[in-house]
PDB file of C-alpha atoms and ligand atoms in Angstrom:
ATOM      1  CA  MET A 270     102.778 114.198 129.898  1.00  0.00           C
ATOM      2  CA  SER A 271      99.883 111.977 128.727  1.00  0.00           C
ATOM      3  CA  ASP A 272      96.271 113.121 128.275  1.00  0.00           C
ATOM      4  CA  ALA A 273      95.524 111.509 131.631  1.00  0.00           C
ATOM      5  CA  GLY A 274      97.778 114.092 133.311  1.00  0.00           C
ATOM      6  CA  ARG A 275     100.619 113.363 135.657  1.00  0.00           C
ATOM      7  CA  GLY A 276     100.294 110.201 137.735  1.00  0.00           C
ATOM      8  CA  ILE A 277      99.936 110.152 141.505  1.00  0.00           C
ATOM      9  CA  LEU A 278     102.923 109.219 143.653  1.00  0.00           C
ATOM     10  CA  THR A 279     101.917 106.857 146.461  1.00  0.00           C
ATOM     11  CA  VAL A 280     104.042 105.472 149.262  1.00  0.00           C
ATOM     12  CA  VAL A 281     102.893 102.239 150.866  1.00  0.00           C
ATOM     13  CA  SER A 282     104.575 101.332 154.149  1.00  0.00           C
ATOM     14  CA  GLY A 283     103.728  98.770 156.758  1.00  0.00           C
ATOM     15  CA  PHE A 284     105.232  96.582 159.427  1.00  0.00           C
ATOM     16  CA  ALA A 285     107.457  93.770 158.195  1.00  0.00           C
ATOM     17  CA  GLY A 286     104.922  90.940 157.791  1.00  0.00           C
ATOM     18  CA  SER A 287     102.001  93.265 157.011  1.00  0.00           C
ATOM     19  CA  GLY A 288     101.616  91.600 153.616  1.00  0.00           C
ATOM     20  CA  LYS A 289     102.590  94.757 151.660  1.00  0.00           C
ATOM     21  CA  GLY A 290     104.462  92.769 149.014  1.00  0.00           C
ATOM     22  CA  THR A 291     101.465  90.564 148.222  1.00  0.00           C
ATOM     23  CA  VAL A 292      99.074  93.533 148.173  1.00  0.00           C
ATOM     24  CA  MET A 293     101.396  95.427 145.785  1.00  0.00           C
ATOM     25  CA  LYS A 294     101.601  92.408 143.471  1.00  0.00           C
ATOM     26  CA  LYS A 295      97.783  92.137 143.354  1.00  0.00           C
ATOM     27  CA  LEU A 296      97.426  95.853 142.752  1.00  0.00           C
ATOM     28  CA  ILE A 297      99.788  95.796 139.771  1.00  0.00           C
ATOM     29  CA  GLU A 298      98.320  92.584 138.320  1.00  0.00           C
ATOM     30  CA  GLY A 299      94.747  93.835 138.624  1.00  0.00           C
ATOM     31  CA  HIS A 300      95.156  97.293 137.046  1.00  0.00           C
ATOM     32  CA  ASP A 301      97.314  98.606 134.217  1.00  0.00           C
ATOM     33  CA  ASN A 302      97.597 102.242 135.384  1.00  0.00           C
ATOM     34  CA  TYR A 303     100.166 101.415 138.100  1.00  0.00           C
ATOM     35  CA  ALA A 304     103.954 101.234 137.989  1.00  0.00           C
ATOM     36  CA  LEU A 305     105.747  99.727 140.969  1.00  0.00           C
ATOM     37  CA  SER A 306     109.172 101.189 141.665  1.00  0.00           C
ATOM     38  CA  VAL A 307     111.968  98.628 142.106  1.00  0.00           C
ATOM     39  CA  SER A 308     114.290  99.659 144.962  1.00  0.00           C
ATOM     40  CA  ALA A 309     118.017  99.232 145.335  1.00  0.00           C
ATOM     41  CA  THR A 310     119.241  97.487 148.483  1.00  0.00           C
ATOM     42  CA  SER A 311     122.452  96.251 150.076  1.00  0.00           C
ATOM     43  CA  ARG A 312     120.516  93.322 151.647  1.00  0.00           C
ATOM     44  CA  LYS A 313     121.348  89.862 150.336  1.00  0.00           C
ATOM     45  CA  PRO A 314     118.661  88.252 148.114  1.00  0.00           C
ATOM     46  CA  ARG A 315     116.210  85.873 149.839  1.00  0.00           C
ATOM     47  CA  PRO A 316     115.449  82.562 148.104  1.00  0.00           C
ATOM     48  CA  GLY A 317     113.221  83.256 145.094  1.00  0.00           C
ATOM     49  CA  GLU A 318     114.053  86.959 144.851  1.00  0.00           C
ATOM     50  CA  GLU A 319     115.190  88.147 141.423  1.00  0.00           C
ATOM     51  CA  GLU A 320     117.571  90.922 140.403  1.00  0.00           C
ATOM     52  CA  GLY A 321     115.710  93.865 138.844  1.00  0.00           C
ATOM     53  CA  ILE A 322     112.298  92.466 139.865  1.00  0.00           C
ATOM     54  CA  SER A 323     112.416  92.158 143.658  1.00  0.00           C
ATOM     55  CA  TYR A 324     115.274  94.640 144.067  1.00  0.00           C
ATOM     56  CA  PHE A 325     118.456  95.846 142.418  1.00  0.00           C
ATOM     57  CA  PHE A 326     120.934  94.070 144.713  1.00  0.00           C
ATOM     58  CA  LYS A 327     124.048  96.172 145.446  1.00  0.00           C
ATOM     59  CA  THR A 328     127.083  95.974 147.666  1.00  0.00           C
ATOM     60  CA  ARG A 329     127.321  98.666 150.355  1.00  0.00           C
ATOM     61  CA  GLU A 330     130.018 100.371 148.264  1.00  0.00           C
ATOM     62  CA  GLU A 331     127.852 100.376 145.124  1.00  0.00           C
ATOM     63  CA  PHE A 332     124.928 101.745 147.110  1.00  0.00           C
ATOM     64  CA  GLU A 333     127.072 104.527 148.580  1.00  0.00           C
ATOM     65  CA  GLU A 334     128.138 105.444 145.040  1.00  0.00           C
ATOM     66  CA  MET A 335     124.458 105.832 144.059  1.00  0.00           C
ATOM     67  CA  ILE A 336     124.020 108.192 147.024  1.00  0.00           C
ATOM     68  CA  ARG A 337     127.028 110.254 145.881  1.00  0.00           C
ATOM     69  CA  GLN A 338     125.656 110.401 142.312  1.00  0.00           C
ATOM     70  CA  ASP A 339     122.311 111.732 143.674  1.00  0.00           C
ATOM     71  CA  ALA A 340     120.602 108.847 141.836  1.00  0.00           C
ATOM     72  CA  LEU A 341     118.100 108.167 144.647  1.00  0.00           C
ATOM     73  CA  LEU A 342     114.819 109.906 145.452  1.00  0.00           C
ATOM     74  CA  GLU A 343     115.241 108.819 149.066  1.00  0.00           C
ATOM     75  CA  TYR A 344     117.144 106.204 150.987  1.00  0.00           C
ATOM     76  CA  ALA A 345     117.309 104.805 154.496  1.00  0.00           C
ATOM     77  CA  GLU A 346     119.119 102.238 156.605  1.00  0.00           C
ATOM     78  CA  TYR A 347     116.768  99.564 157.883  1.00  0.00           C
ATOM     79  CA  VAL A 348     117.984  96.734 160.143  1.00  0.00           C
ATOM     80  CA  GLU A 349     121.612  97.220 159.046  1.00  0.00           C
ATOM     81  CA  ASN A 350     121.018  97.442 155.281  1.00  0.00           C
ATOM     82  CA  TYR A 351     120.555 100.304 152.839  1.00  0.00           C
ATOM     83  CA  TYR A 352     117.338 100.640 150.831  1.00  0.00           C
ATOM     84  CA  GLY A 353     116.644 103.395 148.293  1.00  0.00           C
ATOM     85  CA  THR A 354     114.417 104.462 145.389  1.00  0.00           C
ATOM     86  CA  PRO A 355     116.094 105.090 142.001  1.00  0.00           C
ATOM     87  CA  LYS A 356     114.920 108.509 140.760  1.00  0.00           C
ATOM     88  CA  ASP A 357     114.661 108.127 136.974  1.00  0.00           C
ATOM     89  CA  PHE A 358     112.004 105.429 136.868  1.00  0.00           C
ATOM     90  CA  VAL A 359     109.628 107.262 139.203  1.00  0.00           C
ATOM     91  CA  PHE A 360     109.610 110.561 137.326  1.00  0.00           C
ATOM     92  CA  SER A 361     109.454 109.073 133.835  1.00  0.00           C
ATOM     93  CA  LYS A 362     106.478 106.836 134.742  1.00  0.00           C
ATOM     94  CA  MET A 363     104.607 109.713 136.433  1.00  0.00           C
ATOM     95  CA  ASP A 364     105.139 111.839 133.313  1.00  0.00           C
ATOM     96  CA  GLU A 365     103.620 109.009 131.253  1.00  0.00           C
ATOM     97  CA  GLY A 366     100.534 109.338 133.470  1.00  0.00           C
ATOM     98  CA  LYS A 367     101.142 106.170 135.496  1.00  0.00           C
ATOM     99  CA  ASP A 368     100.367 106.089 139.211  1.00  0.00           C
ATOM    100  CA  VAL A 369     103.696 105.153 140.749  1.00  0.00           C
ATOM    101  CA  VAL A 370     103.738 103.131 143.959  1.00  0.00           C
ATOM    102  CA  LEU A 371     106.752 102.944 146.268  1.00  0.00           C
ATOM    103  CA  GLU A 372     106.769 100.190 148.871  1.00  0.00           C
ATOM    104  CA  ILE A 373     109.206 101.703 151.362  1.00  0.00           C
ATOM    105  CA  GLU A 374     109.743 102.031 155.086  1.00  0.00           C
ATOM    106  CA  LEU A 375     108.916 105.005 157.214  1.00  0.00           C
ATOM    107  CA  GLN A 376     112.084 107.142 157.167  1.00  0.00           C
ATOM    108  CA  GLY A 377     112.019 107.091 153.353  1.00  0.00           C
ATOM    109  CA  ALA A 378     108.283 107.886 153.367  1.00  0.00           C
ATOM    110  CA  MET A 379     108.887 110.956 155.544  1.00  0.00           C
ATOM    111  CA  GLN A 380     111.734 112.158 153.255  1.00  0.00           C
ATOM    112  CA  ILE A 381     109.456 111.853 150.203  1.00  0.00           C
ATOM    113  CA  LYS A 382     106.533 113.656 151.881  1.00  0.00           C
ATOM    114  CA  LYS A 383     108.836 116.523 152.837  1.00  0.00           C
ATOM    115  CA  LYS A 384     110.243 116.887 149.312  1.00  0.00           C
ATOM    116  CA  TYR A 385     106.957 116.135 147.476  1.00  0.00           C
ATOM    117  CA  PRO A 386     104.032 117.113 149.729  1.00  0.00           C
ATOM    118  CA  ASP A 387     101.454 115.903 147.161  1.00  0.00           C
ATOM    119  CA  THR A 388     102.488 112.281 147.808  1.00  0.00           C
ATOM    120  CA  LEU A 389      99.784 109.988 149.189  1.00  0.00           C
ATOM    121  CA  LEU A 390     100.951 107.970 152.204  1.00  0.00           C
ATOM    122  CA  ILE A 391      99.281 104.642 153.039  1.00  0.00           C
ATOM    123  CA  PHE A 392     100.202 102.442 156.013  1.00  0.00           C
ATOM    124  CA  LEU A 393      99.268  98.742 156.085  1.00  0.00           C
ATOM    125  CA  THR A 394      98.990  96.729 159.265  1.00  0.00           C
ATOM    126  CA  PRO A 395      98.002  93.160 160.161  1.00  0.00           C
ATOM    127  CA  PRO A 396      94.995  93.038 162.522  1.00  0.00           C
ATOM    128  CA  SER A 397      97.191  92.510 165.637  1.00  0.00           C
ATOM    129  CA  ALA A 398     100.789  92.327 166.910  1.00  0.00           C
ATOM    130  CA  ASP A 399     100.310  88.611 167.538  1.00  0.00           C
ATOM    131  CA  GLU A 400      99.349  88.061 163.901  1.00  0.00           C
ATOM    132  CA  LEU A 401     102.398  90.104 162.837  1.00  0.00           C
ATOM    133  CA  TYR A 402     104.733  87.867 164.859  1.00  0.00           C
ATOM    134  CA  LYS A 403     103.105  84.701 163.464  1.00  0.00           C
ATOM    135  CA  ARG A 404     103.498  85.940 159.867  1.00  0.00           C
ATOM    136  CA  LEU A 405     107.183  86.797 160.368  1.00  0.00           C
ATOM    137  CA  LYS A 406     107.878  83.416 161.991  1.00  0.00           C
ATOM    138  CA  GLY A 407     105.814  81.574 159.365  1.00  0.00           C
ATOM    139  CA  ARG A 408     107.802  83.103 156.524  1.00  0.00           C
ATOM    140  CA  GLY A 409     110.733  80.995 157.736  1.00  0.00           C
ATOM    141  CA  THR A 410     113.310  83.135 155.906  1.00  0.00           C
ATOM    142  CA  GLU A 411     114.727  85.101 158.859  1.00  0.00           C
ATOM    143  CA  THR A 412     116.624  84.146 162.000  1.00  0.00           C
ATOM    144  CA  ASP A 413     115.012  84.700 165.424  1.00  0.00           C
ATOM    145  CA  GLU A 414     117.440  87.572 165.950  1.00  0.00           C
ATOM    146  CA  VAL A 415     116.336  89.375 162.781  1.00  0.00           C
ATOM    147  CA  ILE A 416     112.665  88.732 163.637  1.00  0.00           C
ATOM    148  CA  ALA A 417     113.240  90.283 167.074  1.00  0.00           C
ATOM    149  CA  LYS A 418     114.841  93.342 165.450  1.00  0.00           C
ATOM    150  CA  ARG A 419     111.950  93.689 163.011  1.00  0.00           C
ATOM    151  CA  MET A 420     109.401  93.455 165.878  1.00  0.00           C
ATOM    152  CA  LYS A 421     111.315  96.158 167.796  1.00  0.00           C
ATOM    153  CA  ARG A 422     111.396  98.293 164.684  1.00  0.00           C
ATOM    154  CA  ALA A 423     107.609  97.798 164.279  1.00  0.00           C
ATOM    155  CA  SER A 424     106.944  99.227 167.741  1.00  0.00           C
ATOM    156  CA  GLU A 425     109.060 102.307 166.875  1.00  0.00           C
ATOM    157  CA  GLU A 426     107.229 102.665 163.546  1.00  0.00           C
ATOM    158  CA  ALA A 427     103.834 102.513 165.257  1.00  0.00           C
ATOM    159  CA  LEU A 428     104.603 105.959 166.751  1.00  0.00           C
ATOM    160  CA  CYS A 429     104.671 107.542 163.267  1.00  0.00           C
ATOM    161  CA  ILE A 430     101.511 106.063 161.730  1.00  0.00           C
ATOM    162  CA  LYS A 431      99.764 109.352 162.552  1.00  0.00           C
ATOM    163  CA  ASP A 432     101.810 111.071 159.809  1.00  0.00           C
ATOM    164  CA  TYR A 433     100.216 108.884 157.088  1.00  0.00           C
ATOM    165  CA  ASP A 434      97.032 109.721 155.143  1.00  0.00           C
ATOM    166  CA  TYR A 435      95.435 106.257 155.363  1.00  0.00           C
ATOM    167  CA  LEU A 436      95.748 103.281 157.709  1.00  0.00           C
ATOM    168  CA  ILE A 437      94.461 100.085 156.090  1.00  0.00           C
ATOM    169  CA  ILE A 438      94.143  96.756 157.936  1.00  0.00           C
ATOM    170  CA  ASN A 439      95.292  93.753 155.937  1.00  0.00           C
ATOM    171  CA  ASP A 440      93.075  90.946 157.235  1.00  0.00           C
ATOM    172  CA  ASN A 441      92.110  89.836 153.727  1.00  0.00           C
ATOM    173  CA  ILE A 442      94.371  90.423 150.710  1.00  0.00           C
ATOM    174  CA  ASP A 443      91.574  91.165 148.197  1.00  0.00           C
ATOM    175  CA  ASP A 444      89.754  93.633 150.479  1.00  0.00           C
ATOM    176  CA  CYS A 445      93.015  95.337 151.398  1.00  0.00           C
ATOM    177  CA  THR A 446      94.092  95.661 147.724  1.00  0.00           C
ATOM    178  CA  ARG A 447      90.672  97.120 146.801  1.00  0.00           C
ATOM    179  CA  ARG A 448      90.944  99.706 149.601  1.00  0.00           C
ATOM    180  CA  VAL A 449      94.465 100.721 148.503  1.00  0.00           C
ATOM    181  CA  HIS A 450      93.263 101.080 144.887  1.00  0.00           C
ATOM    182  CA  GLU A 451      90.264 103.181 145.968  1.00  0.00           C
ATOM    183  CA  ALA A 452      92.434 105.490 148.078  1.00  0.00           C
ATOM    184  CA  ILE A 453      94.802 106.135 145.151  1.00  0.00           C
ATOM    185  CA  GLN A 454      92.009 106.681 142.625  1.00  0.00           C
ATOM    186  CA  THR A 455      90.188 109.029 145.013  1.00  0.00           C
ATOM    187  CA  ALA A 456      93.407 111.060 145.347  1.00  0.00           C
ATOM    188  CA  HIS A 457      93.146 111.942 141.622  1.00  0.00           C
ATOM    189  CA  HIS A 458      90.148 114.093 142.518  1.00  0.00           C
ATOM    190  CA  THR A 459      91.631 115.996 145.423  1.00  0.00           C
ATOM    191  CA  VAL A 460      91.986 119.695 144.649  1.00  0.00           C
ATOM    192  CA  ARG A 461      95.792 119.519 144.903  1.00  0.00           C
ATOM    193  CA  HIS A 462      95.922 116.965 142.071  1.00  0.00           C
ATOM    194  CA  GLU A 463      93.387 118.728 139.842  1.00  0.00           C
ATOM    195  CA  ALA A 464      95.422 121.878 139.135  1.00  0.00           C
ATOM    196  CA  GLU A 465      95.043 121.520 135.339  1.00  0.00           C
ATOM    197  CA  LEU A 466      91.270 121.091 135.512  1.00  0.00           C
ATOM    198  CA  ILE A 467      90.961 124.089 137.834  1.00  0.00           C
ATOM    199  CA  GLU A 468      92.960 126.253 135.413  1.00  0.00           C
ATOM    200  CA  ARG A 469      90.795 125.108 132.484  1.00  0.00           C
ATOM    201  CA  ILE A 470      87.552 125.897 134.344  1.00  0.00           C
ATOM    202  CA  LYS A 471      88.914 129.328 135.305  1.00  0.00           C
ATOM    203  CA  THR A 472      89.815 130.107 131.677  1.00  0.00           C
ATOM    204  CA  GLU A 473      86.455 128.871 130.392  1.00  0.00           C
ATOM    205  CA  LEU A 474      84.571 130.905 132.974  1.00  0.00           C
ATOM    206  CA  LYS A 475      86.477 134.018 131.968  1.00  0.00           C
ATOM    207  CA  GLU A 476      85.739 133.373 128.279  1.00  0.00           C
ATOM    208  CA  ILE A 477      82.029 132.806 128.861  1.00  0.00           C
ATOM    209  CA  GLY A 478      81.878 135.816 131.227  1.00  0.00           C
ATOM    210  CA  GLY A 479      83.600 137.959 128.575  1.00  0.00           C
ATOM    211  CA  ASN A 480      81.070 136.936 125.874  1.00  0.00           C
ATOM    212  CA  LYS A 481      77.958 137.841 127.876  1.00  0.00           C
TER     213      LYS A 481
HETATM  214  P1  5GP B 753     112.742  93.710 153.149  1.00  0.00           P
HETATM  215  O1  5GP B 753     114.148  93.485 153.577  1.00  0.00           O
HETATM  216  O2  5GP B 753     111.739  92.984 154.019  1.00  0.00           O
HETATM  217  O3  5GP B 753     112.519  93.439 151.669  1.00  0.00           O
HETATM  218  O4  5GP B 753     112.431  95.276 153.347  1.00  0.00           O
HETATM  219  C1  5GP B 753     112.665  95.881 154.574  1.00  0.00           C
HETATM  220  C2  5GP B 753     111.999  97.239 154.606  1.00  0.00           C
HETATM  221  O5  5GP B 753     112.615  98.110 153.660  1.00  0.00           O
HETATM  222  C3  5GP B 753     110.504  97.194 154.235  1.00  0.00           C
HETATM  223  O6  5GP B 753     109.804  97.962 155.205  1.00  0.00           O
HETATM  224  C4  5GP B 753     110.450  97.829 152.888  1.00  0.00           C
HETATM  225  O7  5GP B 753     109.221  98.506 152.656  1.00  0.00           O
HETATM  226  C5  5GP B 753     111.605  98.823 152.980  1.00  0.00           C
HETATM  227  N1  5GP B 753     112.109  99.274 151.678  1.00  0.00           N
HETATM  228  C6  5GP B 753     112.168  98.575 150.506  1.00  0.00           C
HETATM  229  N2  5GP B 753     112.637  99.352 149.537  1.00  0.00           N
HETATM  230  C7  5GP B 753     112.887 100.575 150.082  1.00  0.00           C
HETATM  231  C8  5GP B 753     113.386 101.823 149.554  1.00  0.00           C
HETATM  232  O8  5GP B 753     113.671 101.986 148.376  1.00  0.00           O
HETATM  233  N3  5GP B 753     113.520 102.853 150.439  1.00  0.00           N
HETATM  234  C9  5GP B 753     113.180 102.746 151.739  1.00  0.00           C
HETATM  235  N4  5GP B 753     113.321 103.823 152.509  1.00  0.00           N
HETATM  236  N5  5GP B 753     112.703 101.592 152.267  1.00  0.00           N
HETATM  237  C10 5GP B 753     112.555 100.525 151.443  1.00  0.00           C
END
């Protein structure tokens, strides 16, 4: 573990089209204390996506082998494809003191929160459903059928936002990125993440008390 202590694990979720990807990119580019986990998926690459940067692209069979090997921190099926978080990267970066960010959907977020209750959960949303639809359409990379499925999925996901710690509206990328950064940095000072400091203060108090 570094002098900075163990990093914070943060899950960022949001409706498809909420701009999560862009916010994550800005967050990583703007600060050097973050490490963004790269997921594995059985989805086919979109134009411009790169192996090992956007995702580790797998066949369904390869993905199922990773599940059997217990190589994933969590995984879920989302609109007919598997998505999952490789374990090793997350733990090694947190031990180095990095704040690790996972950009994952809701089922995965709930699995992580159950296993690691100290995880910070942030949900991003566009300002309105209409804006969400426009962003998905404007992306031009998905068929109308897939867009319809993603909109349906968004209305199911809306029911679970209450289980997150923060809801942040993405109406401006810079403001949204700043709010995400502030939420993560504030989490460093919550009592549950300050266990080491608390122990040190307790020891020091005992020592001073014993010398008086
Ligand atoms: P997309 O196909 O648009 O890249 O991603 C679809 C959804 O899968 C998004 O909501 C994204 O956050 C989520 N996702 C990406 N990686 C993971 C992962 O490792 N685990 C889980 N549970 N969801 C993921």
